[in-house]
XYZ file of C-alpha atoms in Angstrom:
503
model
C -7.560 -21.555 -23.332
C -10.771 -22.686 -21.363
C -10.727 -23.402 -17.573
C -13.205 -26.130 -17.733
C -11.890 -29.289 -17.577
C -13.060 -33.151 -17.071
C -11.173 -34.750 -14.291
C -10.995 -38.635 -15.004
C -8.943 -40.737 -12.812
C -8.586 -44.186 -14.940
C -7.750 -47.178 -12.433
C -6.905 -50.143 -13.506
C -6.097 -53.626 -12.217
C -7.410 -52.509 -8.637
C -9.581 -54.716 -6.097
C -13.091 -54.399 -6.200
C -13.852 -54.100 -2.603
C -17.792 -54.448 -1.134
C -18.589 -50.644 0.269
C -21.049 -48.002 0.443
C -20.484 -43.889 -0.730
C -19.098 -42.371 1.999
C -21.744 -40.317 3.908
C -19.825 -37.273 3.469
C -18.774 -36.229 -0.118
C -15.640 -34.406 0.858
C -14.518 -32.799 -1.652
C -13.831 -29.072 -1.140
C -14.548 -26.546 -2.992
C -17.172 -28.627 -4.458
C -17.158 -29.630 -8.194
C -19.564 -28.332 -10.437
C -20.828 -32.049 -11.113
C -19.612 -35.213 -9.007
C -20.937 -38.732 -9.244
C -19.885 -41.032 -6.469
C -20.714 -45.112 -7.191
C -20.822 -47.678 -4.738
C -17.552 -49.609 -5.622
C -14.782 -49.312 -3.807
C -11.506 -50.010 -5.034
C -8.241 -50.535 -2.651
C -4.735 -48.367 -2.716
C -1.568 -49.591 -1.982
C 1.363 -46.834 -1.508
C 3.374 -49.777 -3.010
C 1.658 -50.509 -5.563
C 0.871 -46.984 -6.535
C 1.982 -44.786 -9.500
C 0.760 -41.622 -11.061
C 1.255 -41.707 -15.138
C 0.286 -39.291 -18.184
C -2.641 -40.253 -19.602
C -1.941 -41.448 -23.341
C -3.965 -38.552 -24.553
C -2.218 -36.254 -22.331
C -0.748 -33.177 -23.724
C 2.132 -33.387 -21.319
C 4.922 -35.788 -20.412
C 7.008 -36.048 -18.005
C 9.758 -32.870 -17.570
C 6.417 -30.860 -16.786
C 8.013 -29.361 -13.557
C 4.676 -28.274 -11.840
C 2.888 -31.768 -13.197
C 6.003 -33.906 -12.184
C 6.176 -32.318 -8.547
C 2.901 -32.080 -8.044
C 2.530 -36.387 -8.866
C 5.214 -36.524 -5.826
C 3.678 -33.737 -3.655
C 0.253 -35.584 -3.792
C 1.953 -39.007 -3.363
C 2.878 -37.863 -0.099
C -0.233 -36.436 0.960
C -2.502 -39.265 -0.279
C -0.447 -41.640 1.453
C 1.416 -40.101 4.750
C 3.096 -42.581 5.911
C 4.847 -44.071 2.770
C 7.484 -41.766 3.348
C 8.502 -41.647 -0.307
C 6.429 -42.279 -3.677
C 5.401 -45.338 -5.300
C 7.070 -47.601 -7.694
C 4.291 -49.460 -8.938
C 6.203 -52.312 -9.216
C 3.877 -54.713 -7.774
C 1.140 -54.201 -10.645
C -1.650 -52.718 -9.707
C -2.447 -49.032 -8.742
C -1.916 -46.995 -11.969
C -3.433 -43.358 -12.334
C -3.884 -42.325 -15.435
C -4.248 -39.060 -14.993
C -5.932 -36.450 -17.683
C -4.956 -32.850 -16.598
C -2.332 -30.876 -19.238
C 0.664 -28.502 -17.199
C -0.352 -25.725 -15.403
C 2.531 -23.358 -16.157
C 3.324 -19.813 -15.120
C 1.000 -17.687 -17.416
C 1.579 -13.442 -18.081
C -2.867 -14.021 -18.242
C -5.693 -13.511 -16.330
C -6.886 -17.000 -17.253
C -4.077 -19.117 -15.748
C -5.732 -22.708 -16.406
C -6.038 -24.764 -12.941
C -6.083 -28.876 -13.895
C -3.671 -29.114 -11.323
C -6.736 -28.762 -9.265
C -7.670 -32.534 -10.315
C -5.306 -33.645 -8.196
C -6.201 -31.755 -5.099
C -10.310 -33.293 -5.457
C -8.125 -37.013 -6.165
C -6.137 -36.512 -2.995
C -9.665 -35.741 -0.663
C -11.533 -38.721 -2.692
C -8.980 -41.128 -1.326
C -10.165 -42.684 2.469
C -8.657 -45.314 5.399
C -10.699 -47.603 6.842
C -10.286 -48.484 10.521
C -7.573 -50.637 9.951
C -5.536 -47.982 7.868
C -6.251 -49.370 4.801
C -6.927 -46.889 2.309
C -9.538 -46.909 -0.396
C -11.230 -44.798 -3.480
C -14.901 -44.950 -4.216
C -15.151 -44.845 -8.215
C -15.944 -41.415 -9.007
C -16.657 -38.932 -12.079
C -15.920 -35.174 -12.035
C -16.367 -33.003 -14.261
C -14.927 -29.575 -13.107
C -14.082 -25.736 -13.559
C -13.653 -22.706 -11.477
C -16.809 -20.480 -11.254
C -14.397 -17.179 -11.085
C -10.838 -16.947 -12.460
C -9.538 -14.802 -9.675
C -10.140 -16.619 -6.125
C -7.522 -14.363 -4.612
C -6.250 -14.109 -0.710
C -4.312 -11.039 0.763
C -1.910 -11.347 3.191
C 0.074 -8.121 4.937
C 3.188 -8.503 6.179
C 4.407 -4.661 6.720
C 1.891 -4.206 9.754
C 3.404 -7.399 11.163
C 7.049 -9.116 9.495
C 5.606 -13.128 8.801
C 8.487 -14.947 8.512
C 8.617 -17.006 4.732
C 8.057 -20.669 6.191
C 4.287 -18.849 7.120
C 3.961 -17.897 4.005
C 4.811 -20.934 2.477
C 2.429 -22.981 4.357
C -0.221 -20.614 3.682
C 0.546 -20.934 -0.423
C 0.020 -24.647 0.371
C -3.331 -24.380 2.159
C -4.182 -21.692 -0.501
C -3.416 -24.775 -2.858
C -5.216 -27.203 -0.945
C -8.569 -24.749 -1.085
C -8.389 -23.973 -5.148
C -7.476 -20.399 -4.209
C -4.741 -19.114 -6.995
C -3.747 -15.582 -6.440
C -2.064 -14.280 -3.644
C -2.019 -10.929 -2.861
C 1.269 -9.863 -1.220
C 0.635 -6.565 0.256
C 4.586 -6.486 1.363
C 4.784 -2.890 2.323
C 2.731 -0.095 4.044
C 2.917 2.597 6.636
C 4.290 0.345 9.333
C 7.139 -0.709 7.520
C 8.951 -1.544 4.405
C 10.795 -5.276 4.528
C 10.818 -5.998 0.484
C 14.540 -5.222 -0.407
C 15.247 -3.345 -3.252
C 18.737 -3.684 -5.352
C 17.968 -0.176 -6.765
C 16.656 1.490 -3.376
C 18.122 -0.626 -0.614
C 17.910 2.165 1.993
C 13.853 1.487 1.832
C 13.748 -1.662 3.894
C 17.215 -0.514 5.437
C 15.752 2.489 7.413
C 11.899 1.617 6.969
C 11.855 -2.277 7.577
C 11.358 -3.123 11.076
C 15.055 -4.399 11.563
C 17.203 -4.020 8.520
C 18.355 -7.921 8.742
C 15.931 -10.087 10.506
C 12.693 -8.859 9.207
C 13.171 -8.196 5.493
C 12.177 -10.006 2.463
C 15.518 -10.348 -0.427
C 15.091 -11.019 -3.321
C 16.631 -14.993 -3.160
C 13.228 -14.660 -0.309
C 10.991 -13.425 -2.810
C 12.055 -15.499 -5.816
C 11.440 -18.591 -3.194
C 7.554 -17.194 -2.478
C 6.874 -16.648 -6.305
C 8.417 -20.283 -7.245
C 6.553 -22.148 -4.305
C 3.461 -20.648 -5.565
C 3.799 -21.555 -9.101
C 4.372 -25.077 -8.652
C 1.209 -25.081 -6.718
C -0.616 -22.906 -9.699
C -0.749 -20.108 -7.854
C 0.063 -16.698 -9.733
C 1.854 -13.879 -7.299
C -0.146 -10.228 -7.318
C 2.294 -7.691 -5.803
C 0.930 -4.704 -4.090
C 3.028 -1.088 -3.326
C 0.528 0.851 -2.102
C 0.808 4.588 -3.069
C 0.377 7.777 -2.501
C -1.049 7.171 0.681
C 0.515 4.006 3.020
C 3.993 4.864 2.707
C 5.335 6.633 5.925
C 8.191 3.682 6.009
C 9.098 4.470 2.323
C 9.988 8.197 3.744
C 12.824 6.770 6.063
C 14.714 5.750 3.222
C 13.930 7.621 -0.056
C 14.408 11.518 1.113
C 12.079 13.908 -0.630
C 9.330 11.404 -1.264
C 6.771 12.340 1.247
C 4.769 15.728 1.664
C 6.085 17.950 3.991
C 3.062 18.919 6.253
C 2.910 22.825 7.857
C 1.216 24.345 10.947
C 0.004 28.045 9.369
C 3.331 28.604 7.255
C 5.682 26.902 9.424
C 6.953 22.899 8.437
C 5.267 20.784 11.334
C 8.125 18.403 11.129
C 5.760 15.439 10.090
C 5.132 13.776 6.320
C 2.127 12.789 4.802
C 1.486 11.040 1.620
C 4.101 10.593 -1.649
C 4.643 14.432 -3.072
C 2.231 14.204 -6.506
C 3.700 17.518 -7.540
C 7.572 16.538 -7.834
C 9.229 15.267 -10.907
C 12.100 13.271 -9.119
C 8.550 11.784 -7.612
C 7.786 10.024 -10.532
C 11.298 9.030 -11.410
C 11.647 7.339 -8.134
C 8.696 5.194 -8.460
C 9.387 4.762 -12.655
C 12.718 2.967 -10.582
C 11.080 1.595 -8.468
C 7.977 -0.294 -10.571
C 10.787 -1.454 -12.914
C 12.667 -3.079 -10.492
C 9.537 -4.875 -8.943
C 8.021 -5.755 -12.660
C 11.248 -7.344 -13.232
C 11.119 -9.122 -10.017
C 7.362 -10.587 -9.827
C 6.695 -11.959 -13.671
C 2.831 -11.450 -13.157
C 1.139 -9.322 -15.922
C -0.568 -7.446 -13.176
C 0.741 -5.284 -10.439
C -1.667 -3.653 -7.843
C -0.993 0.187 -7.262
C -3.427 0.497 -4.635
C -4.354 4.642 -4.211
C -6.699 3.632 -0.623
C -7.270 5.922 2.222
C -4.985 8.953 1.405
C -5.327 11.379 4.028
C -5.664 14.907 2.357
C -5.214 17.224 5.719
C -1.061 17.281 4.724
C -1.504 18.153 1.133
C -4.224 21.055 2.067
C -1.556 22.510 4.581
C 1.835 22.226 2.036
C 1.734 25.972 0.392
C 3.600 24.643 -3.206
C 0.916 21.990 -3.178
C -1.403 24.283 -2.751
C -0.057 26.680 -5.705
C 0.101 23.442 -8.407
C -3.641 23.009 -6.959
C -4.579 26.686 -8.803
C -2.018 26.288 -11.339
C -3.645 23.041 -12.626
C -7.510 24.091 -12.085
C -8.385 21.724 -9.111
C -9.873 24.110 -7.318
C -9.891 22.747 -3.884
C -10.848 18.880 -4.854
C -7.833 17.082 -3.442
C -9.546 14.005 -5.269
C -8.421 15.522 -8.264
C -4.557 15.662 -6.903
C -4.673 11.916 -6.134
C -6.190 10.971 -9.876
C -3.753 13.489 -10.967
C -1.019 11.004 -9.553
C -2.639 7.484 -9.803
C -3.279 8.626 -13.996
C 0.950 9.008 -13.843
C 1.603 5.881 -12.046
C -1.083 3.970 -13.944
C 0.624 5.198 -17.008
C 3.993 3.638 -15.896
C 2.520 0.453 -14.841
C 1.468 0.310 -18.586
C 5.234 1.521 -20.239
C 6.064 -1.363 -17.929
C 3.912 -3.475 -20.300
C 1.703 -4.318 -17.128
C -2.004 -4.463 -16.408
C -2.905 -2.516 -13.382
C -5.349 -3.130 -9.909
C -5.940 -0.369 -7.566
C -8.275 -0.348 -4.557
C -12.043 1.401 -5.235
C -11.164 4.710 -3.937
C -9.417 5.586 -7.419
C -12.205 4.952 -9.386
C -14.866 6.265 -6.937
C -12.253 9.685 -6.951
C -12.216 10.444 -10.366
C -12.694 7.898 -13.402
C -9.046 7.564 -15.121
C -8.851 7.499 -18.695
C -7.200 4.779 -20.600
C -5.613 2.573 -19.728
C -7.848 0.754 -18.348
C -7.871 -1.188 -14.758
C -8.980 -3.720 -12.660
C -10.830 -2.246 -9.328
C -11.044 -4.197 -6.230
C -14.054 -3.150 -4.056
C -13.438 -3.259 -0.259
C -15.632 -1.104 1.592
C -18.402 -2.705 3.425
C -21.295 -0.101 3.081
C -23.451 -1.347 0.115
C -20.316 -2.809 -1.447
C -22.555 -4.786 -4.839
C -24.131 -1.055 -5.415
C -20.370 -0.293 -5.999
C -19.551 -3.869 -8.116
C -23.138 -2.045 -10.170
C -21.196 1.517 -10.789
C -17.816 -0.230 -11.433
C -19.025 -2.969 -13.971
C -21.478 -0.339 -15.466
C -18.752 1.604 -16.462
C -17.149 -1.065 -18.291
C -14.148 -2.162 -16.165
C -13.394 -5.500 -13.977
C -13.724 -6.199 -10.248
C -12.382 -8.231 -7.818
C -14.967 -8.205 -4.859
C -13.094 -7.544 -1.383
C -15.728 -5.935 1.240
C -17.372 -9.396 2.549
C -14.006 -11.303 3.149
C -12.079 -9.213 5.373
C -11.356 -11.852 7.854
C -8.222 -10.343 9.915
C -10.702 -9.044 12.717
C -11.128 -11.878 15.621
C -14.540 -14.104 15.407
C -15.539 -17.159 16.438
C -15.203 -19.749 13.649
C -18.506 -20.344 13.101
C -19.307 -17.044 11.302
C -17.669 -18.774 8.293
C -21.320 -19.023 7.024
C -21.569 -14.752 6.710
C -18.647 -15.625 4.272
C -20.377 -18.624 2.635
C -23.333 -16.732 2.024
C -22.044 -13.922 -0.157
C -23.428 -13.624 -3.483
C -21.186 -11.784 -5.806
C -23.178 -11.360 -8.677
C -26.397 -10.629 -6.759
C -26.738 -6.690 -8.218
C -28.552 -5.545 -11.120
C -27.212 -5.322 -13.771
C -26.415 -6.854 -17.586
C -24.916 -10.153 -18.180
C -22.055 -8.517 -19.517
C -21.813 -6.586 -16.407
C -21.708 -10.015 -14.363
C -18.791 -10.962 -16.391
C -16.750 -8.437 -15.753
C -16.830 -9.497 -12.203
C -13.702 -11.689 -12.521
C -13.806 -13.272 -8.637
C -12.739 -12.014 -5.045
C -10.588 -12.453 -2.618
C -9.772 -12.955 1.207
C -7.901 -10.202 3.091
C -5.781 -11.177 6.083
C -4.919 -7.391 7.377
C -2.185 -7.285 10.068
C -3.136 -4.952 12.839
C -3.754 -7.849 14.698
C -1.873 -10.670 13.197
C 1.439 -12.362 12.904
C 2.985 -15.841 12.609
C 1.497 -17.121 15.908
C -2.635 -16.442 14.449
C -2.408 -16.545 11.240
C -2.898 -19.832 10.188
C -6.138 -20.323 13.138
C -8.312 -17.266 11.376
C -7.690 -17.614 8.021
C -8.506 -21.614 7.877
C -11.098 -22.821 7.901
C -12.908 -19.542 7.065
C -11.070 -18.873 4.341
C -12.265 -21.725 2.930
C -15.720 -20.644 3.114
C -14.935 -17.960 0.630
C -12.745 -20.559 -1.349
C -15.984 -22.790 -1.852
C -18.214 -19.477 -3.154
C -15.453 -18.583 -5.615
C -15.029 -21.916 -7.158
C -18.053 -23.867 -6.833
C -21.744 -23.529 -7.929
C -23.846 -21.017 -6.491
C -27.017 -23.084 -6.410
C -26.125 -26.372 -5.819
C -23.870 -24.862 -3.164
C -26.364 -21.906 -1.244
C -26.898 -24.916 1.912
C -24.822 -23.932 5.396
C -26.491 -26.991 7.043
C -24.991 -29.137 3.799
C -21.754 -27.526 3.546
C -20.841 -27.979 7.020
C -20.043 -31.524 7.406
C -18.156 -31.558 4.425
C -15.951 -28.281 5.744
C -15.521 -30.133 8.891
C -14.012 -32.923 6.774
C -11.572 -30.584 5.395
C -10.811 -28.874 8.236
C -9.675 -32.299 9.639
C -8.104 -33.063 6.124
C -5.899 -29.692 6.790
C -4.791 -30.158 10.035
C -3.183 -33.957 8.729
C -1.113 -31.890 6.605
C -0.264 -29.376 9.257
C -2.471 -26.563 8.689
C -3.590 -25.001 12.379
C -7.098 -24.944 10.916
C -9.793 -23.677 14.028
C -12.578 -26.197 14.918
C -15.933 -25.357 13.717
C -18.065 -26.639 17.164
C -17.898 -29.772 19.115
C -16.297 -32.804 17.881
C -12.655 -34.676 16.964
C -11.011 -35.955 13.948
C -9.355 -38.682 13.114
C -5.988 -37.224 12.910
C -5.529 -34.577 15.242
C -3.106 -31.609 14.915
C 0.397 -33.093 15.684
C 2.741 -30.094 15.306
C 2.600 -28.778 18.614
């Protein structure tokens, strides 16, 4: 199924009202090809009614399509309170898009999206009256995978912040997100086979967990908004709260040939290892219905398994001489391996394939070191496997807003390489790390930056490459997000319309 689509709103029976093109085409992430005319047509929330096209593939019982018509009601028309009738003859959408439904694909097709660039082409006068210049789109996104990260072992966010940030993710075009849910910190997913994980490693074994009636909400809320959920359990490394509840797991580390008393990463060398996390991955395939589940392998610290005598023996015993590298490929080839049993695809952070190259299966590889991080996209592609491009969006780190042009101004595909290297580059994504981040930030530094990156993923590079041109149109969104209650930072002087009313 292709991704490109034409998005045709078909109005009839509306007022032909006198009016120029709005000076600011806000529409965001742009469309690959817009064409704004001069007529002006009024909207009435009475009068107003979305309907399947007659050449639409879908009908009503669509349950993303038929939510989404009231969802967009609401936000093209605030204060109706309620949707339309129609009744009094007038405002009909016909509206071409086909169901976007929950897809076990990398290509999970977007038309939804036509709704979201309807919703920003509709305007109020000064008088409240709201209007729609006639407009033609034709639309698709650049990159299938316009991903955004969010970590919520370092700090617990409570589900209504994730919620809203699936809807702004919605609102921006951006359809994967990345649910780191556990790390080092602590361990809140609950586990029916394993429940002593986020019992002894979440940060309270009640209040900041996430159960599976939580998780089931998340992964629902983001497919009616076309938005697949990537889980991430990070392993070997990143998993000092898994130790609290899963005995035997972690490395014992040693001082000379005494036990220190302190763990290090997930034991590589233990059977009962890879049982636990054959459990484990089971459990969590069964739980997120994605066809792809990221395994991470990042940052493992090798100064524990160098001190641990037994790992030390299976070191000689298995040739590795003293590469430690060679340990951690040793486990991420098992895990891999029971990803794919699993019958799912895997991701896993650079480090694993800048390590040691594992052999089929194959993976995706998401690149996150800064350094020269398209000299790594090169190696990755040139090697034959797909990327999802990290390094330039890591926007957890404090900034003033308007360095959302440094994110803007990425080029993804700017390496050398073969065309069929450049499509193996599948898209990127935003990382919100939480070090320094909870519910009470998280919303003011991802938006509008994120939306920065949001705009690169979808929208054409070249008719897109202008900061000075982008920026009244993101401060049109950024206004357009905080009327539906996103706490979206200012980007310099100025006001909007509708100002921020949830505090």
């Amino acid at each position: 199924m292709s991704s490109r689509c034409n998005l045709r709103f078909l109005i009839p029976g509306l007022a032909l009202l006198l009016g120029g093109v709005p000076s600011v085409l806000a529409v965001w992430p742009q469309p690959q090809q817009i064409r704004n005319s001069a007529e002006r047509y009024s909207l009435s929330a009475r009068a107003f009614l979305f309907k399947h096209a007659d050449v639409s593939a879908v009908r009503s019982g669509c349950d993303v399509l038929d939510q989404a018509f009231t969802r967009y009601f609401t936000l093209i028309f605030p204060e109706s309170g309620g949707g339309g009738t129609g009744d009094t003859g007038a405002a009909l959408i016909n509206t071409l898009l086909h169901c976007c439904v929950y897809m076990h694909s990398w290509n999970l097709i977007l038309n939804i999206s036509g709704l979201e660039s309807l919703s920003q082409l509709v305007e109020q006068d000064d008088y409240g009256a709201y209007y729609i210049n006639k407009t033609e789109i034709e639309d698709f996104p650049r990159f299938q995978f316009r991903g955004l990260l969010l970590d919520t072992s370092r700090h617990y966010l409570p589900l209504q912040a994730i919620l809203k940030t699936l809807d702004a993710m919605a609102y921006s075009k951006l359809n994967v997100f990345h649910w780191h849910i556990v790390d080092d910190p602590s361990f809140p997913y609950q586990s029916r086979k394993y429940p002593d994980l986020s019992k002894k490693g979440a940060y309270h074994p009640f209040t900041h967990i996430y159960t599976q009636t939580d998780v089931r909400r998340v992964i629902e809320h983001a497919r009616l908004r076309g938005i697949r959920v990537l889980a991430e359990f990070d392993s070997p490394g990143h998993t000092q709260s898994w130790g609290n509840g899963q005995p035997s797991l972690l490395t014992p580390c040693y001082r000379g040939d005494v036990p220190s008393g302190t763990y290090g990463p997930v034991n590589p060398i233990l059977d009962s290892t890879y049982v636990f996390m054959a459990n484990l991955l089971k459990e969590v395939t069964s739980v997120f219905p994605d066809s792809y589940i990221h395994l991470g392998g990042d940052e493992v610290d090798f100064s524990c398994w160098k001190s641990n005598p037994d790992i030390k023996a299976f070191m000689k015993k298995m040739g590795f001489g003293s590469d430690f590298t060679k340990l951690e490929s040793f486990y991420m080839q098992n895990i891999v391996n029971i990803s794919t049993m699993l019958n799912r695809s895997s991701v896993v952070w650079q480090d694993v394939f800048d390590y040691h190259e594992i052999n089929r299966p194959r993976y995706v590889v998401e690149v996150w070191k800064w350094g020269c991080y398209l000299c790594e996209v090169r190696r990755v592609t040139k090697a034959g496997l797909k990327v999802i491009l990290a390094s330039p969006w890591y926007l957890d780190l404090p900034g003033p807003t308007h360095d959302w042009a440094r994110y803007y101004n990425v080029r993804p595909l700017a390496f050398k390489g073969t065309e069929e290297q450049k499509k193996l580059v599948i898209g990127g994504e935003v990382c919100m790390w939480g070090e320094y981040v909870d519910a009470t930030n998280l919303s003011p530094r991802l938006w509008p930056r994120a939306c920065a990156a949001a705009e690169r993923l979808w929208s054409d590079e070249v008719q897109t490459s202008s900061v000075d041109q982008a920026f009244p149109r993101l401060t049109d969104f950024r206004c357009r997000l905080l009327r539906r209650g996103i706490q979206a930072e200012p980007l310099y002087v100025g006001h909007c319309k509708n100002e921020y009313q949830g505090i």
